[in-house]
Amino acid sequence: MTRYMDVHHGMQGITADELRQAHQADLAIEAEEGVHFERAWADPDAGIVYCLSEAPSADAVARIHERTGHKPDEIHAVPLSV
Amino acid sequence: MTRYMDVHHGMQGITADELRQAHQADLAIEAEEGVHFERAWADPDAGIVYCLSEAPSADAVARIHERTGHKPDEIHAVPLSV
């Protein structure tokens, strides 16, 4: 398992409810790909959402996000953290 | 206090020790600006570092990072999180 940070652009105006609903949708199916979405943070003004996950691959992260309707623009393995 | 995600590019090859040392340098002086750096994650291949903080302003985040030698390329307020 590797930790990933994925990034979504174009999310201007996202609300707390929308972020929570998107996260819940991911949580509902993430186990099918062995992914776990840990946290997400949103900048509604710039329209950016960052999602932190643990997953077997970047493709697994992408597949869950695509199935729940929010394909990420970037997915980065972040093996280092403090 | 607002939560911020700042992003550093051009960090290809960063090591776990370098990330830890950079974070420790920030922690050592962050109180002077009322900032707290909570976490950081690095993708050494793409050369990207993400730092999560709580701070009174984006400028305060920038000033601490600049004084410790790693000015961020982007700073985003992320008032929404799950």
Coordinates of N, CA and C in Angstrom, one line a residue:
Chain A
M1 N 0.8 -1.2 0.0 CA 0.0 0.0 0.0 C 0.9 1.2 0.0
T2 N 0.5 2.2 -0.8 CA 1.2 3.5 -0.9 C 0.2 4.6 -0.6
R3 N 0.7 5.7 -0.1 CA -0.1 6.8 0.1 C -0.1 7.7 -1.1
Y4 N -1.3 8.2 -1.4 CA -1.4 9.1 -2.6 C -2.1 10.4 -2.2
M5 N -1.7 11.4 -2.9 CA -2.4 12.7 -2.9 C -3.0 12.9 -4.3
D6 N -4.3 13.0 -4.4 CA -4.8 13.3 -5.7 C -5.5 14.7 -5.7
V7 N -5.5 15.4 -6.8 CA -5.9 16.8 -6.9 C -7.0 16.9 -8.0
H8 N -8.0 17.7 -7.6 CA -9.1 18.0 -8.5 C -9.1 19.5 -8.7
H9 N -9.2 19.9 -10.0 CA -9.4 21.3 -10.3 C -10.8 21.6 -10.8
G10 N -11.1 22.8 -11.0 CA -12.4 23.2 -11.5 C -13.6 23.0 -10.5
M11 N -13.3 23.0 -9.2 CA -14.3 22.7 -8.2 C -14.8 24.0 -7.5
Q12 N -14.7 25.1 -8.3 CA -15.1 26.4 -7.7 C -16.5 26.4 -7.1
G13 N -16.6 26.9 -5.9 CA -17.9 26.9 -5.2 C -18.3 25.7 -4.5
I14 N -17.5 24.7 -4.4 CA -17.8 23.5 -3.7 C -18.2 23.8 -2.3
T15 N -19.2 23.1 -1.7 CA -19.7 23.4 -0.4 C -19.2 22.3 0.5
A16 N -19.3 22.5 1.8 CA -19.0 21.5 2.8 C -19.8 20.2 2.6
D17 N -21.1 20.4 2.3 CA -22.0 19.2 2.1 C -21.6 18.5 0.8
E18 N -21.2 19.2 -0.2 CA -20.8 18.5 -1.5 C -19.5 17.7 -1.3
L19 N -18.6 18.3 -0.5 CA -17.3 17.6 -0.2 C -17.6 16.4 0.6
R20 N -18.5 16.5 1.6 CA -18.8 15.3 2.4 C -19.5 14.2 1.6
Q21 N -20.4 14.6 0.8 CA -21.1 13.6 -0.1 C -20.2 12.9 -1.0
A22 N -19.3 13.7 -1.6 CA -18.3 13.1 -2.5 C -17.4 12.1 -1.8
H23 N -17.0 12.5 -0.6 CA -16.1 11.6 0.2 C -16.9 10.3 0.6
Q24 N -18.2 10.5 1.0 CA -19.0 9.3 1.4 C -19.2 8.4 0.2
A25 N -19.4 8.9 -1.0 CA -19.5 8.1 -2.2 C -18.3 7.3 -2.4
D26 N -17.1 7.9 -2.2 CA -15.9 7.2 -2.4 C -15.8 6.1 -1.3
L27 N -16.1 6.4 -0.1 CA -15.9 5.4 1.0 C -16.8 4.2 0.8
A28 N -18.0 4.5 0.2 CA -19.0 3.4 0.0 C -18.5 2.3 -0.9
I29 N -17.6 2.6 -1.9 CA -17.1 1.6 -2.8 C -15.6 1.4 -2.8
E30 N -14.9 2.1 -2.0 CA -13.4 2.1 -2.0 C -12.8 0.7 -1.8
A31 N -13.5 -0.1 -1.0 CA -13.0 -1.5 -0.6 C -12.9 -2.4 -1.8
E32 N -13.7 -2.1 -2.8 CA -13.7 -2.9 -4.0 C -12.3 -2.9 -4.8
E33 N -11.6 -1.8 -4.5 CA -10.3 -1.6 -5.2 C -9.2 -1.6 -4.1
G34 N -9.5 -1.9 -2.8 CA -8.5 -1.9 -1.8 C -8.0 -0.5 -1.4
V35 N -8.8 0.5 -1.7 CA -8.4 1.9 -1.5 C -9.0 2.3 -0.2
H36 N -8.3 3.3 0.5 CA -9.0 4.0 1.6 C -8.7 5.5 1.5
F37 N -9.8 6.2 1.4 CA -9.7 7.7 1.3 C -9.7 8.2 2.8
E38 N -8.6 8.8 3.2 CA -8.4 9.2 4.6 C -9.0 10.6 4.9
R39 N -8.6 11.6 4.1 CA -8.9 13.0 4.3 C -9.1 13.7 3.0
A40 N -9.8 14.8 3.0 CA -9.9 15.6 1.8 C -10.0 17.1 2.3
W41 N -9.4 18.0 1.5 CA -9.4 19.4 1.8 C -9.8 20.2 0.6
A42 N -10.6 21.2 0.7 CA -11.1 22.0 -0.5 C -10.9 23.5 -0.3
D43 N -10.4 24.1 -1.4 CA -10.3 25.5 -1.6 C -11.4 25.9 -2.5
P44 N -12.6 26.4 -2.0 CA -13.7 26.7 -2.9 C -13.5 27.8 -3.9
D45 N -12.6 28.8 -3.5 CA -12.3 29.9 -4.3 C -11.5 29.5 -5.5
A46 N -10.4 28.8 -5.3 CA -9.5 28.4 -6.4 C -10.1 27.1 -7.1
G47 N -11.1 26.5 -6.4 CA -11.7 25.3 -7.0 C -10.8 24.1 -7.0
I48 N -10.0 23.9 -5.9 CA -9.1 22.8 -5.8 C -9.5 21.9 -4.7
V49 N -9.5 20.6 -4.9 CA -9.7 19.6 -3.8 C -8.5 18.7 -3.8
Y50 N -8.0 18.5 -2.6 CA -6.9 17.5 -2.4 C -7.5 16.3 -1.6
C51 N -7.2 15.1 -2.1 CA -7.6 13.9 -1.4 C -6.4 13.1 -1.0
L52 N -6.3 12.6 0.2 CA -5.3 11.8 0.7 C -5.8 10.4 0.9
S53 N -5.1 9.4 0.3 CA -5.6 8.0 0.4 C -4.4 7.0 0.6
E54 N -4.8 5.8 0.9 CA -3.9 4.7 0.8 C -4.4 3.7 -0.2
A55 N -3.6 3.2 -1.0 CA -4.1 2.4 -2.1 C -3.0 1.5 -2.7
P56 N -3.4 0.4 -3.4 CA -2.4 -0.4 -4.0 C -1.8 0.2 -5.3
S57 N -2.5 1.2 -5.9 CA -1.9 1.8 -7.1 C -2.7 3.1 -7.4
A58 N -2.0 4.0 -8.2 CA -2.7 5.2 -8.6 C -3.9 4.9 -9.4
D59 N -3.8 3.8 -10.2 CA -5.0 3.4 -11.0 C -6.2 3.0 -10.2
A60 N -5.9 2.4 -9.0 CA -7.1 2.0 -8.1 C -7.7 3.3 -7.6
V61 N -6.9 4.3 -7.2 CA -7.5 5.6 -6.8 C -8.3 6.2 -7.9
A62 N -7.8 6.2 -9.1 CA -8.5 6.8 -10.2 C -9.8 6.1 -10.5
R63 N -9.8 4.8 -10.4 CA -11.0 4.0 -10.8 C -12.1 4.3 -9.8
I64 N -11.8 4.4 -8.5 CA -12.9 4.7 -7.5 C -13.4 6.1 -7.8
H65 N -12.5 7.1 -7.9 CA -12.9 8.5 -8.2 C -13.7 8.6 -9.5
E66 N -13.4 7.9 -10.5 CA -14.1 7.9 -11.8 C -15.5 7.4 -11.6
R67 N -15.6 6.3 -10.9 CA -16.9 5.6 -10.7 C -17.9 6.5 -9.9
T68 N -17.3 7.4 -9.0 CA -18.2 8.2 -8.2 C -18.3 9.6 -8.8
G69 N -17.8 9.8 -10.0 CA -18.1 10.9 -10.8 C -17.2 12.1 -10.6
H70 N -16.0 11.9 -10.0 CA -15.1 13.0 -9.9 C -13.6 12.5 -10.1
K71 N -13.4 12.3 -11.4 CA -12.0 11.9 -11.9 C -11.0 13.0 -11.5
P72 N -9.9 12.6 -10.9 CA -8.9 13.6 -10.5 C -8.0 14.0 -11.7
D73 N -7.5 15.2 -11.5 CA -6.6 15.8 -12.6 C -5.2 15.3 -12.4
E74 N -4.8 15.1 -11.1 CA -3.4 14.6 -10.8 C -3.5 13.5 -9.7
I75 N -2.7 12.6 -9.8 CA -2.5 11.6 -8.7 C -1.0 11.4 -8.4
H76 N -0.6 11.7 -7.2 CA 0.8 11.6 -6.9 C 1.0 10.7 -5.7
A77 N 1.9 9.7 -5.9 CA 2.4 8.9 -4.8 C 3.1 9.8 -3.9
V78 N 2.8 9.7 -2.6 CA 3.5 10.5 -1.6 C 4.1 9.6 -0.5
P79 N 5.1 8.9 -0.9 CA 5.7 7.9 0.1 C 6.3 8.5 1.3
L80 N 6.7 9.8 1.2 CA 7.3 10.4 2.4 C 6.3 11.3 3.1
S81 N 6.3 11.3 4.4 CA 5.4 12.2 5.1 C 6.0 12.5 6.5
V82 N 5.6 13.6 7.0 CA 5.9 13.9 8.4 C 4.6 14.4 9.1
Chain B
M1 N -8.2 31.6 12.7 CA -7.2 30.7 12.1 C -7.9 29.9 10.9
T2 N -7.1 29.8 9.9 CA -7.6 29.1 8.7 C -6.6 28.0 8.4
R3 N -7.2 26.9 7.8 CA -6.2 25.8 7.4 C -5.8 26.2 5.9
Y4 N -4.5 25.9 5.7 CA -3.9 26.1 4.4 C -3.2 24.9 3.9
M5 N -3.2 24.7 2.6 CA -2.4 23.7 1.9 C -1.4 24.4 1.0
D6 N -0.1 24.3 1.3 CA 0.8 24.9 0.4 C 1.6 23.9 -0.4
V7 N 2.1 24.3 -1.6 CA 2.6 23.3 -2.5 C 4.0 23.8 -3.0
H8 N 5.0 22.9 -2.9 CA 6.3 23.2 -3.4 C 6.6 22.3 -4.6
H9 N 7.1 22.9 -5.7 CA 7.5 22.1 -6.9 C 9.1 22.1 -6.9
G10 N 9.6 21.3 -7.8 CA 11.0 21.3 -8.1 C 11.8 20.6 -7.0
M11 N 11.1 19.7 -6.2 CA 11.8 19.0 -5.1 C 12.1 17.6 -5.4
Q12 N 12.4 17.4 -6.7 CA 12.8 16.0 -7.1 C 13.9 15.4 -6.3
G13 N 13.8 14.2 -5.9 CA 14.8 13.5 -5.1 C 14.8 13.8 -3.6
I14 N 13.9 14.6 -3.2 CA 13.8 14.9 -1.7 C 13.8 13.5 -0.9
T15 N 14.5 13.5 0.2 CA 14.6 12.3 1.0 C 13.7 12.5 2.2
A16 N 13.5 11.4 2.9 CA 12.7 11.4 4.2 C 13.4 12.3 5.2
D17 N 14.8 12.3 5.3 CA 15.5 13.1 6.2 C 15.4 14.6 5.8
E18 N 15.5 14.9 4.5 CA 15.3 16.3 4.1 C 13.9 16.8 4.4
L19 N 12.9 16.0 4.2 CA 11.5 16.5 4.5 C 11.4 16.7 6.0
R20 N 11.9 15.8 6.8 CA 11.8 15.9 8.3 C 12.6 17.2 8.7
Q21 N 13.8 17.4 8.2 CA 14.6 18.6 8.6 C 13.9 19.9 8.2
A22 N 13.3 19.9 7.0 CA 12.6 21.1 6.6 C 11.4 21.4 7.5
H23 N 10.7 20.3 7.9 CA 9.5 20.4 8.7 C 10.0 20.9 10.1
Q24 N 11.1 20.3 10.6 CA 11.6 20.7 12.0 C 12.0 22.2 12.0
A25 N 12.6 22.7 10.8 CA 13.0 24.1 10.8 C 11.8 25.0 10.8
D26 N 10.7 24.6 10.1 CA 9.4 25.4 10.2 C 8.9 25.4 11.6
L27 N 8.8 24.2 12.3 CA 8.3 24.1 13.6 C 9.0 25.0 14.6
A28 N 10.3 25.1 14.4 CA 11.2 25.9 15.3 C 10.8 27.3 15.4
I29 N 10.3 27.9 14.3 CA 10.0 29.3 14.3 C 8.6 29.7 14.0
E30 N 7.7 28.7 13.8 CA 6.3 28.9 13.3 C 5.6 29.8 14.3
A31 N 5.8 29.7 15.6 CA 5.1 30.4 16.6 C 5.2 31.9 16.5
E32 N 6.3 32.3 15.9 CA 6.6 33.8 15.7 C 5.5 34.4 14.8
E33 N 4.9 33.6 13.9 CA 3.8 34.1 13.1 C 2.5 33.5 13.4
G34 N 2.4 32.8 14.5 CA 1.1 32.2 14.9 C 0.7 31.0 14.0
V35 N 1.7 30.4 13.3 CA 1.4 29.3 12.3 C 1.7 28.0 13.0
H36 N 0.9 26.9 12.6 CA 1.3 25.6 13.0 C 1.3 24.7 11.8
F37 N 2.5 24.1 11.4 CA 2.5 23.2 10.3 C 2.2 21.8 10.9
E38 N 1.1 21.2 10.4 CA 0.6 19.9 10.9 C 1.2 18.7 10.3
R39 N 1.2 18.7 8.9 CA 1.7 17.5 8.2 C 2.3 18.0 6.9
A40 N 3.1 17.1 6.3 CA 3.7 17.3 5.0 C 3.8 16.0 4.3
W41 N 3.6 16.0 3.0 CA 3.7 14.8 2.2 C 4.6 15.1 1.0
A42 N 5.4 14.2 0.5 CA 6.3 14.4 -0.6 C 6.2 13.3 -1.6
D43 N 6.2 13.8 -2.9 CA 6.4 12.9 -4.1 C 7.7 13.2 -4.6
P44 N 8.8 12.4 -4.3 CA 10.1 12.7 -4.7 C 10.3 12.5 -6.2
D45 N 9.5 11.7 -6.9 CA 9.6 11.5 -8.3 C 9.2 12.8 -9.1
A46 N 8.0 13.3 -8.7 CA 7.5 14.5 -9.4 C 8.0 15.8 -8.8
G47 N 8.6 15.6 -7.6 CA 9.3 16.8 -6.9 C 8.2 17.7 -6.3
I48 N 7.2 17.2 -5.8 CA 6.1 18.0 -5.2 C 6.0 17.7 -3.7
V49 N 5.9 18.8 -2.9 CA 5.7 18.6 -1.5 C 4.4 19.4 -1.1
Y50 N 3.5 18.8 -0.4 CA 2.3 19.4 0.1 C 2.5 19.6 1.6
C51 N 2.2 20.8 2.1 CA 2.2 21.1 3.6 C 0.9 21.6 4.1
L52 N 0.4 21.0 5.1 CA -0.9 21.4 5.7 C -0.6 22.2 7.0
S53 N -1.2 23.3 7.1 CA -1.0 24.2 8.3 C -2.3 24.8 8.7
E54 N -2.2 25.4 9.9 CA -3.2 26.3 10.4 C -2.5 27.6 10.7
A55 N -3.1 28.7 10.2 CA -2.4 30.0 10.3 C -3.3 31.2 10.2
P56 N -2.9 32.3 10.7 CA -3.8 33.5 10.6 C -3.9 34.1 9.2
S57 N -3.0 33.7 8.3 CA -3.0 34.2 6.9 C -2.1 33.4 6.0
A58 N -2.3 33.5 4.7 CA -1.4 32.9 3.8 C 0.0 33.5 3.8
D59 N 0.0 34.9 4.1 CA 1.3 35.6 4.2 C 2.1 35.0 5.3
A60 N 1.4 34.7 6.4 CA 2.2 34.2 7.6 C 2.8 32.8 7.2
V61 N 2.1 32.0 6.5 CA 2.6 30.7 6.1 C 3.8 31.0 5.2
A62 N 3.7 31.9 4.2 CA 4.8 32.2 3.3 C 6.0 32.7 4.0
R63 N 5.8 33.6 5.0 CA 7.0 34.1 5.7 C 7.8 33.1 6.5
I64 N 7.1 32.1 7.1 CA 7.8 31.1 7.8 C 8.6 30.2 6.8
H65 N 7.9 29.8 5.7 CA 8.6 29.0 4.7 C 9.7 29.7 4.1
E66 N 9.6 31.0 3.8 CA 10.7 31.7 3.2 C 11.9 31.8 4.1
R67 N 11.6 32.1 5.4 CA 12.7 32.2 6.4 C 13.5 30.9 6.5
T68 N 12.8 29.8 6.3 CA 13.5 28.5 6.5 C 14.0 28.0 5.1
G69 N 13.9 28.8 4.1 CA 14.6 28.5 2.8 C 13.8 27.7 1.8
H70 N 12.5 27.6 2.0 CA 11.7 26.8 1.1 C 10.4 27.5 0.8
K71 N 10.5 28.6 0.0 CA 9.3 29.4 -0.4 C 8.3 28.5 -1.2
P72 N 7.0 28.5 -0.8 CA 6.1 27.7 -1.6 C 5.7 28.3 -2.9
D73 N 5.3 27.4 -3.9 CA 4.9 27.9 -5.2 C 3.4 28.3 -5.1
E74 N 2.6 27.6 -4.3 CA 1.2 27.9 -4.2 C 0.8 27.8 -2.7
I75 N -0.1 28.7 -2.3 CA -0.7 28.6 -0.9 C -2.2 28.7 -1.1
H76 N -2.9 27.7 -0.7 CA -4.4 27.7 -0.8 C -5.1 27.6 0.5
A77 N -6.0 28.5 0.8 CA -6.8 28.3 2.0 C -7.7 27.1 1.7
V78 N -7.8 26.2 2.7 CA -8.7 25.0 2.5 C -9.7 25.0 3.7
P79 N -10.6 25.9 3.7 CA -11.5 25.9 4.8 C -12.4 24.7 5.0
L80 N -12.6 23.9 3.9 CA -13.5 22.7 4.0 C -12.6 21.5 4.1
S81 N -13.0 20.6 4.9 CA -12.3 19.3 5.0 C -13.2 18.2 5.5
V82 N -12.8 17.0 5.2 CA -13.5 15.8 5.7 C -12.4 14.9 6.2

